[in-house]
CSV table of C-alpha atoms and ligand atoms in Angstrom, one decimal:
chain,number,residue,atom,x,y,z
A,19,UNK,CA,-0.3,-0.2,0.2
A,20,UNK,CA,1.5,3.3,-1.2
A,21,UNK,CA,1.8,5.8,2.2
A,22,UNK,CA,-1.3,7.8,1.5
A,23,UNK,CA,-3.9,5.3,0.7
A,24,UNK,CA,-2.1,3.6,4.4
A,25,UNK,CA,-3.0,7.3,6.3
A,26,UNK,CA,-6.1,7.8,4.2
A,27,UNK,CA,-7.2,3.9,5.7
A,28,UNK,CA,-6.2,4.0,9.2
A,29,UNK,CA,-8.2,8.0,9.0
A,30,UNK,CA,-11.2,6.0,8.2
A,31,UNK,CA,-10.8,2.9,10.6
A,32,UNK,CA,-10.4,5.7,13.0
A,33,UNK,CA,-13.4,8.5,12.5
A,34,UNK,CA,-16.5,7.3,11.9
A,35,UNK,CA,-20.0,9.8,13.4
A,36,UNK,CA,-19.9,8.1,16.6
A,37,UNK,CA,-16.9,6.7,18.2
A,38,UNK,CA,-14.4,8.6,19.9
A,39,UNK,CA,-10.9,8.0,20.6
A,40,UNK,CA,-9.3,6.7,24.2
A,41,UNK,CA,-5.9,8.0,25.7
A,42,UNK,CA,-4.3,5.7,27.8
A,43,UNK,CA,-0.7,7.3,27.3
A,44,UNK,CA,-0.7,7.9,30.0
A,45,UNK,CA,3.7,8.7,30.8
A,46,UNK,CA,5.2,6.6,33.7
A,47,UNK,CA,5.0,9.4,36.3
A,48,UNK,CA,1.6,10.3,35.6
A,49,UNK,CA,-0.1,7.0,35.7
A,50,UNK,CA,1.8,6.8,39.6
A,51,UNK,CA,-0.4,10.4,40.2
A,52,UNK,CA,-3.6,8.8,39.2
A,53,UNK,CA,-3.0,4.7,40.5
A,54,UNK,CA,-2.4,7.0,43.6
A,55,UNK,CA,-5.2,8.9,43.8
A,56,UNK,CA,-7.5,5.7,44.4
A,57,UNK,CA,-4.8,3.9,46.2
A,58,UNK,CA,-2.8,1.4,44.5
A,59,UNK,CA,1.1,0.5,43.9
A,60,UNK,CA,2.3,2.0,39.7
A,61,UNK,CA,3.6,-1.4,39.4
A,62,UNK,CA,4.3,-2.7,35.9
A,63,UNK,CA,1.6,-6.1,36.5
A,64,UNK,CA,-0.8,-2.7,37.7
A,65,UNK,CA,-0.2,-1.0,35.3
A,66,UNK,CA,-0.5,-4.0,32.9
A,67,UNK,CA,-3.8,-5.2,35.1
A,68,UNK,CA,-5.5,-2.5,34.6
A,69,UNK,CA,-5.4,-1.1,31.1
A,70,UNK,CA,-6.1,-5.0,29.9
A,71,UNK,CA,-8.9,-4.8,31.7
A,72,UNK,CA,-9.6,-1.7,29.6
A,73,UNK,CA,-9.5,-3.1,26.1
A,74,UNK,CA,-11.4,-5.9,26.8
A,75,UNK,CA,-14.6,-4.4,28.3
A,76,UNK,CA,-16.9,-6.4,25.9
A,77,UNK,CA,-18.9,-4.6,23.0
A,78,UNK,CA,-16.1,-1.6,23.8
A,79,UNK,CA,-15.7,-1.3,20.6
A,80,UNK,CA,-19.0,0.5,19.3
A,81,UNK,CA,-17.9,3.4,21.2
A,82,UNK,CA,-14.5,3.9,21.0
A,83,UNK,CA,-12.5,3.5,17.8
A,84,UNK,CA,-8.5,3.9,17.9
A,85,UNK,CA,-7.1,3.8,21.5
A,86,UNK,CA,-3.4,5.9,22.5
A,87,UNK,CA,-0.9,3.6,24.3
A,88,UNK,CA,2.5,4.3,25.9
A,89,UNK,CA,4.8,2.9,25.2
A,90,UNK,CA,5.3,0.1,27.7
A,91,UNK,CA,2.1,-0.9,27.5
A,92,UNK,CA,2.5,-1.3,23.5
A,93,UNK,CA,5.0,-4.0,24.6
A,94,UNK,CA,2.5,-5.3,27.0
A,95,UNK,CA,0.5,-8.8,26.8
A,96,UNK,CA,-2.6,-9.7,28.2
A,97,UNK,CA,-2.6,-13.1,31.1
A,98,UNK,CA,-3.3,-14.9,27.4
A,99,UNK,CA,-0.2,-14.0,25.9
A,100,UNK,CA,-2.0,-11.5,23.8
A,101,UNK,CA,-0.3,-8.0,22.4
A,102,UNK,CA,-2.5,-5.3,24.0
A,103,UNK,CA,-2.2,-3.9,20.7
A,104,UNK,CA,-4.2,-7.1,18.9
A,105,UNK,CA,-6.6,-7.0,21.6
A,106,UNK,CA,-7.1,-3.9,20.0
A,107,UNK,CA,-7.8,-3.7,17.6
A,108,UNK,CA,-9.8,-7.5,17.6
A,109,UNK,CA,-11.9,-4.9,19.1
A,110,UNK,CA,-11.8,-2.5,16.0
A,111,UNK,CA,-9.6,-0.1,17.8
A,112,UNK,CA,-7.1,1.2,16.1
A,113,UNK,CA,-4.4,1.5,18.4
A,114,UNK,CA,-1.6,4.5,18.9
A,115,UNK,CA,1.9,5.8,20.2
A,116,UNK,CA,2.1,8.4,22.2
A,117,UNK,CA,5.8,9.3,20.9
A,118,UNK,CA,6.6,12.8,22.5
A,119,UNK,CA,9.1,12.8,25.2
A,120,UNK,CA,7.7,15.2,28.0
A,121,UNK,CA,8.0,18.4,28.3
A,122,UNK,CA,10.3,21.0,30.1
A,123,UNK,CA,10.4,25.5,30.3
A,124,UNK,CA,11.3,26.6,26.7
A,125,UNK,CA,15.3,28.6,26.6
A,126,UNK,CA,13.7,32.3,25.8
A,127,UNK,CA,10.7,31.9,27.3
A,128,UNK,CA,10.0,32.8,30.5
A,129,UNK,CA,6.6,30.7,31.3
A,130,UNK,CA,6.3,28.4,27.5
A,131,UNK,CA,6.8,25.6,27.6
A,132,UNK,CA,8.9,23.1,24.8
A,133,UNK,CA,8.1,19.0,24.0
A,134,UNK,CA,10.7,17.0,23.5
A,135,UNK,CA,11.4,13.8,21.2
A,136,UNK,CA,12.1,14.6,17.5
A,137,UNK,CA,15.9,12.9,17.9
A,138,UNK,CA,15.2,9.9,15.9
A,139,UNK,CA,11.2,9.7,15.5
A,140,UNK,CA,11.8,8.1,12.6
A,141,UNK,CA,14.1,4.9,13.4
A,142,UNK,CA,11.3,4.6,16.7
A,143,UNK,CA,8.6,5.2,14.5
A,144,UNK,CA,8.9,2.2,12.5
A,145,UNK,CA,9.7,0.6,15.5
A,146,UNK,CA,6.2,1.1,16.9
A,147,UNK,CA,4.4,0.5,13.3
A,148,UNK,CA,5.6,-3.4,13.8
A,149,UNK,CA,4.6,-3.5,16.8
A,150,UNK,CA,1.0,-2.3,15.8
A,151,UNK,CA,0.7,0.9,16.1
A,152,UNK,CA,-1.1,2.9,13.1
A,153,UNK,CA,-0.8,6.2,14.9
A,154,UNK,CA,1.0,8.7,17.0
A,155,UNK,CA,0.0,11.6,18.9
A,156,UNK,CA,1.9,14.9,20.5
A,157,UNK,CA,1.2,17.0,22.6
A,158,UNK,CA,2.7,20.3,23.7
A,159,UNK,CA,1.3,22.2,26.8
A,160,UNK,CA,0.2,25.9,26.8
A,161,UNK,CA,0.0,27.4,29.7
A,162,UNK,CA,-1.7,30.8,30.0
A,163,UNK,CA,-0.4,33.4,31.8
A,164,UNK,CA,-0.9,37.6,31.4
A,165,UNK,CA,2.4,37.2,29.8
A,166,UNK,CA,2.1,33.2,28.5
A,167,UNK,CA,2.3,32.2,25.6
A,168,UNK,CA,5.3,33.9,23.8
A,169,UNK,CA,5.4,34.6,20.4
A,170,UNK,CA,7.7,33.1,21.1
A,171,UNK,CA,6.0,30.1,22.8
A,172,UNK,CA,3.6,29.9,20.2
A,173,UNK,CA,6.1,29.9,17.0
A,174,UNK,CA,8.4,27.1,19.2
A,175,UNK,CA,5.5,25.4,19.5
A,176,UNK,CA,3.4,24.5,16.6
A,177,UNK,CA,7.6,24.1,14.7
A,178,UNK,CA,7.3,20.8,17.0
A,179,UNK,CA,4.2,20.1,16.1
A,180,UNK,CA,4.4,19.9,12.9
A,181,UNK,CA,8.4,19.0,12.2
A,182,UNK,CA,6.4,15.2,14.1
A,183,UNK,CA,3.5,15.4,11.8
A,184,UNK,CA,5.3,15.6,8.8
A,185,UNK,CA,8.0,12.9,10.5
A,186,UNK,CA,4.6,10.4,10.6
A,187,UNK,CA,3.2,10.6,7.2
A,188,UNK,CA,6.5,10.3,5.7
A,189,UNK,CA,6.0,6.5,7.7
A,190,UNK,CA,3.3,6.0,7.2
A,191,UNK,CA,1.8,7.0,10.5
A,192,UNK,CA,-2.2,9.5,11.3
A,193,UNK,CA,0.1,11.8,13.9
A,194,UNK,CA,-2.7,13.4,16.2
A,195,UNK,CA,-1.3,16.9,16.7
A,196,UNK,CA,-2.2,17.9,20.1
A,197,UNK,CA,-1.9,22.0,21.3
A,198,UNK,CA,-3.2,22.3,24.6
A,199,UNK,CA,-3.7,25.4,26.5
A,200,UNK,CA,-3.7,24.4,30.0
A,201,UNK,CA,-7.2,25.2,32.6
A,202,UNK,CA,-5.3,25.8,34.6
A,203,UNK,CA,-5.8,29.6,36.2
A,204,UNK,CA,-8.2,32.0,36.6
A,205,UNK,CA,-8.5,33.6,33.1
A,206,UNK,CA,-11.5,34.4,31.3
A,207,UNK,CA,-13.3,32.8,28.8
A,208,UNK,CA,-12.6,35.2,25.9
A,209,UNK,CA,-9.1,35.3,27.2
A,210,UNK,CA,-8.8,31.0,26.4
A,211,UNK,CA,-10.4,32.0,22.9
A,212,UNK,CA,-7.7,34.4,22.5
A,213,UNK,CA,-5.1,31.7,23.5
A,214,UNK,CA,-6.3,29.3,22.0
A,215,UNK,CA,-6.5,31.3,18.5
A,216,UNK,CA,-3.3,32.6,18.5
A,217,UNK,CA,-2.6,28.6,18.7
A,218,UNK,CA,-4.0,27.1,16.4
A,219,UNK,CA,-3.8,29.9,13.8
A,220,UNK,CA,0.6,29.0,15.1
A,221,UNK,CA,0.2,25.3,14.7
A,222,UNK,CA,-2.1,25.4,11.1
A,223,UNK,CA,0.6,27.7,9.6
A,224,UNK,CA,3.2,25.1,10.8
A,225,UNK,CA,1.8,22.3,9.3
A,226,UNK,CA,1.1,24.2,5.9
A,227,UNK,CA,4.5,25.3,5.9
A,228,UNK,CA,6.0,22.0,6.2
A,229,UNK,CA,3.8,20.1,3.8
A,230,UNK,CA,1.7,17.6,6.1
A,231,UNK,CA,-1.2,16.5,4.7
A,232,UNK,CA,-4.1,17.8,6.5
A,233,UNK,CA,-6.1,15.3,5.4
A,234,UNK,CA,-4.1,12.9,6.6
A,235,UNK,CA,-4.0,14.2,10.4
A,236,UNK,CA,-6.5,14.9,13.8
A,237,UNK,CA,-6.2,17.6,15.9
A,238,UNK,CA,-6.4,17.8,20.0
A,239,UNK,CA,-7.2,19.9,21.1
A,240,UNK,CA,-8.8,21.6,24.7
A,241,UNK,CA,-12.0,23.5,24.5
A,242,UNK,CA,-11.9,26.8,25.6
A,243,UNK,CA,-13.2,27.3,28.9
A,244,UNK,CA,-12.3,29.7,31.3
A,245,UNK,CA,-9.8,28.9,33.9
A,246,UNK,CA,-10.2,26.4,36.1
A,247,UNK,CA,-10.5,28.6,39.0
A,248,UNK,CA,-12.8,30.9,38.1
A,249,UNK,CA,-15.7,27.1,37.5
A,250,UNK,CA,-16.9,25.6,34.6
A,251,UNK,CA,-19.4,27.1,32.3
A,252,UNK,CA,-22.5,26.3,30.7
A,253,UNK,CA,-22.1,23.9,28.3
A,254,UNK,CA,-23.9,25.9,25.6
A,255,UNK,CA,-21.4,28.7,25.8
A,256,UNK,CA,-18.4,26.6,25.6
A,257,UNK,CA,-19.7,24.7,22.4
A,258,UNK,CA,-20.3,28.8,21.0
A,259,UNK,CA,-17.5,30.1,22.3
A,260,UNK,CA,-15.3,26.8,20.7
A,261,UNK,CA,-17.0,26.7,17.5
A,262,UNK,CA,-16.1,29.9,16.6
A,263,UNK,CA,-12.4,30.2,17.0
A,264,UNK,CA,-12.3,26.3,15.7
A,265,UNK,CA,-13.9,28.2,12.3
A,266,UNK,CA,-11.4,31.1,12.4
A,267,UNK,CA,-8.7,28.5,12.7
A,268,UNK,CA,-8.8,25.5,11.2
A,269,UNK,CA,-8.7,24.3,7.2
A,270,UNK,CA,-11.7,21.7,6.7
A,271,UNK,CA,-9.7,19.4,5.0
A,272,UNK,CA,-9.4,18.3,8.6
A,273,UNK,CA,-11.3,14.9,8.9
A,274,UNK,CA,-11.9,14.8,13.3
A,275,UNK,CA,-11.3,17.0,15.5
A,276,UNK,CA,-11.3,15.3,18.8
A,277,UNK,CA,-11.1,16.8,22.1
A,278,UNK,CA,-9.3,16.5,25.0
A,279,UNK,CA,-10.6,16.8,28.5
A,280,UNK,CA,-8.0,18.0,30.1
A,281,UNK,CA,-9.3,18.4,34.2
A,282,UNK,CA,-13.0,18.6,32.8
A,283,UNK,CA,-14.9,16.3,35.3
A,284,UNK,CA,-16.4,13.1,33.8
A,285,UNK,CA,-19.7,14.6,33.8
A,286,UNK,CA,-18.4,18.2,32.4
A,287,UNK,CA,-16.3,16.4,29.0
A,288,UNK,CA,-20.0,14.9,27.8
A,289,UNK,CA,-21.6,17.7,28.0
A,290,UNK,CA,-19.7,20.0,26.1
A,291,UNK,CA,-19.0,17.1,24.0
A,292,UNK,CA,-22.6,17.3,23.1
A,293,UNK,CA,-23.2,20.8,23.4
A,294,UNK,CA,-20.4,21.0,20.7
A,295,UNK,CA,-22.5,18.1,18.7
A,296,UNK,CA,-26.0,19.9,18.8
A,297,UNK,CA,-23.9,23.4,16.6
A,298,UNK,CA,-22.2,20.1,14.5
A,299,UNK,CA,-23.9,22.0,11.4
A,300,UNK,CA,-22.1,25.4,11.6
A,301,UNK,CA,-18.4,22.1,11.9
A,302,UNK,CA,-16.6,21.4,8.7
A,303,UNK,CA,-15.2,18.0,10.6
A,304,UNK,CA,-16.3,15.1,13.1
A,305,UNK,CA,-16.7,17.1,16.5
A,306,UNK,CA,-15.4,13.4,18.6
A,307,UNK,CA,-13.5,13.1,21.6
A,308,UNK,CA,-9.7,11.7,23.0
A,309,UNK,CA,-11.0,12.1,26.6
A,310,UNK,CA,-7.6,10.5,28.9
A,311,UNK,CA,-9.2,11.5,32.9
A,312,UNK,CA,-13.0,12.1,30.9
A,313,UNK,CA,-13.1,8.0,29.6
A,314,UNK,CA,-11.3,6.6,33.0
A,315,UNK,CA,-11.9,7.9,35.8
A,316,UNK,CA,-15.4,5.9,36.9
A,317,UNK,CA,-13.3,2.7,36.1
A,318,UNK,CA,-10.0,3.4,38.1
A,319,UNK,CA,-12.3,4.5,41.4
A,320,UNK,CA,-14.5,1.3,41.5
A,321,UNK,CA,-11.5,-1.0,40.4
A,322,UNK,CA,-9.4,0.4,43.0
A,323,UNK,CA,-6.6,-2.3,42.2
A,324,UNK,CA,-8.6,-5.3,44.2
A,325,UNK,CA,-9.2,-8.0,40.6
A,326,UNK,CA,-12.6,-9.4,42.0
A,327,UNK,CA,-13.8,-5.7,41.3
A,328,UNK,CA,-12.8,-6.3,37.8
A,329,UNK,CA,-16.5,-6.1,36.6
A,330,UNK,CA,-17.3,-3.1,37.3
A,331,UNK,CA,-14.9,-1.1,36.4
A,332,UNK,CA,-14.8,-2.7,32.6
A,333,UNK,CA,-18.7,-1.4,33.5
A,334,UNK,CA,-17.9,1.7,34.6
A,335,UNK,CA,-15.9,2.7,31.3
A,336,UNK,CA,-18.9,1.5,29.0
A,337,UNK,CA,-20.6,3.8,30.4
A,338,UNK,CA,-18.7,6.8,29.9
A,339,UNK,CA,-17.9,5.5,26.4
A,340,UNK,CA,-21.4,4.7,25.1
A,341,UNK,CA,-22.6,8.5,27.1
A,342,UNK,CA,-19.2,9.9,24.9
A,343,UNK,CA,-21.2,8.6,22.1
A,344,UNK,CA,-24.0,9.0,22.4
A,345,UNK,CA,-23.0,13.1,23.0
A,346,UNK,CA,-20.5,12.1,20.2
A,347,UNK,CA,-24.1,12.3,18.0
A,348,UNK,CA,-25.4,14.8,20.3
A,349,UNK,CA,-27.7,12.9,22.2
A,350,UNK,CA,-26.4,12.9,25.4
A,351,UNK,CA,-28.8,14.1,28.4
A,352,UNK,CA,-28.1,15.2,31.7
A,353,UNK,CA,-30.4,11.8,33.0
A,354,UNK,CA,-28.8,9.7,31.3
A,355,UNK,CA,-26.0,8.9,33.8
A,356,UNK,CA,-28.6,7.9,36.1
A,357,UNK,CA,-29.1,5.3,34.4
A,358,UNK,CA,-26.7,1.9,34.9
B,409,13P,P1,-7.2,13.4,29.5
B,409,13P,O1,-8.4,13.6,28.7
B,409,13P,O2,-6.9,13.5,30.1
B,409,13P,O3,-6.9,15.5,29.0
B,409,13P,O4,-6.0,13.4,28.3
B,409,13P,C1,-5.9,13.2,27.3
B,409,13P,C2,-4.2,13.1,26.7
B,409,13P,O5,-4.2,12.7,25.8
B,409,13P,C3,-3.6,14.5,27.7
B,409,13P,O6,-2.6,14.8,26.3
């Protein structure tokens, strides 16, 4: 298959009108924090058991079209010796891999961050592909302050995302381009809109300069919301503002926008996705999710480290996946939270 046909096939397998992506690519450091919050030790076996449990949830492929793994998981197997990438594929879920190597400060731009991992990326992608990965994810992080992101921060982060995306496409791997504007802080919704507009504009400018084929990528942005310290805005307001800014900055050639949940509660993330899809007549792209915490939080709590809770945890995960699938179609109602 030509590289272009391969990318197109992956896009078609990952994008439809009902499903979204599970982000299960927490680095070991982040996973250790998440597990500590539910009183579980972050051993390699616990991480393997938990991620196996999620992926073997019966029929969850009805709602989930792709899963993002961390490098460790791509090398792991379920109790029957099946690699987890194969287990995902057997449910109709396309396996992918987070390929950035975390973030640090951006020298010359106090308060801004930059992500590492471009060196040797092409070779790493060949290895991941051999292990079953068909798409990748790279995250740049933008804190909002009165002075951030700076002009340098906007350009430098966009450049990283574009270079990563170009390397992926050359390897026949679909890139998920994730510019995460952080929810932390006390900023207004208007300030978040202003920052997201600058970020998305810079990112698509860089993608164009690097010759990234927009039809063969997925955008994973934040929703436009007020800073966390201000409390959440109404879903209708989030949807209205998010769509307004996306329409100004994201070309219609991009097939799908899969939002991150970024610290919203699971219920908020579902309600916001639903409100976005109620306005989808104004969107030339699919509007879906690539949630980590919002899909996993309840399942992780239900598990609590006890294998006897396997079924309960799977039910909690299945419920979130199903409700987000309804939201993805604009058919979610808050009362549906009450049913199992
Ligand atoms: P959250 O939905 O928990 O923000 O995770 C998505 C993700 O992949 C962040 O990089």
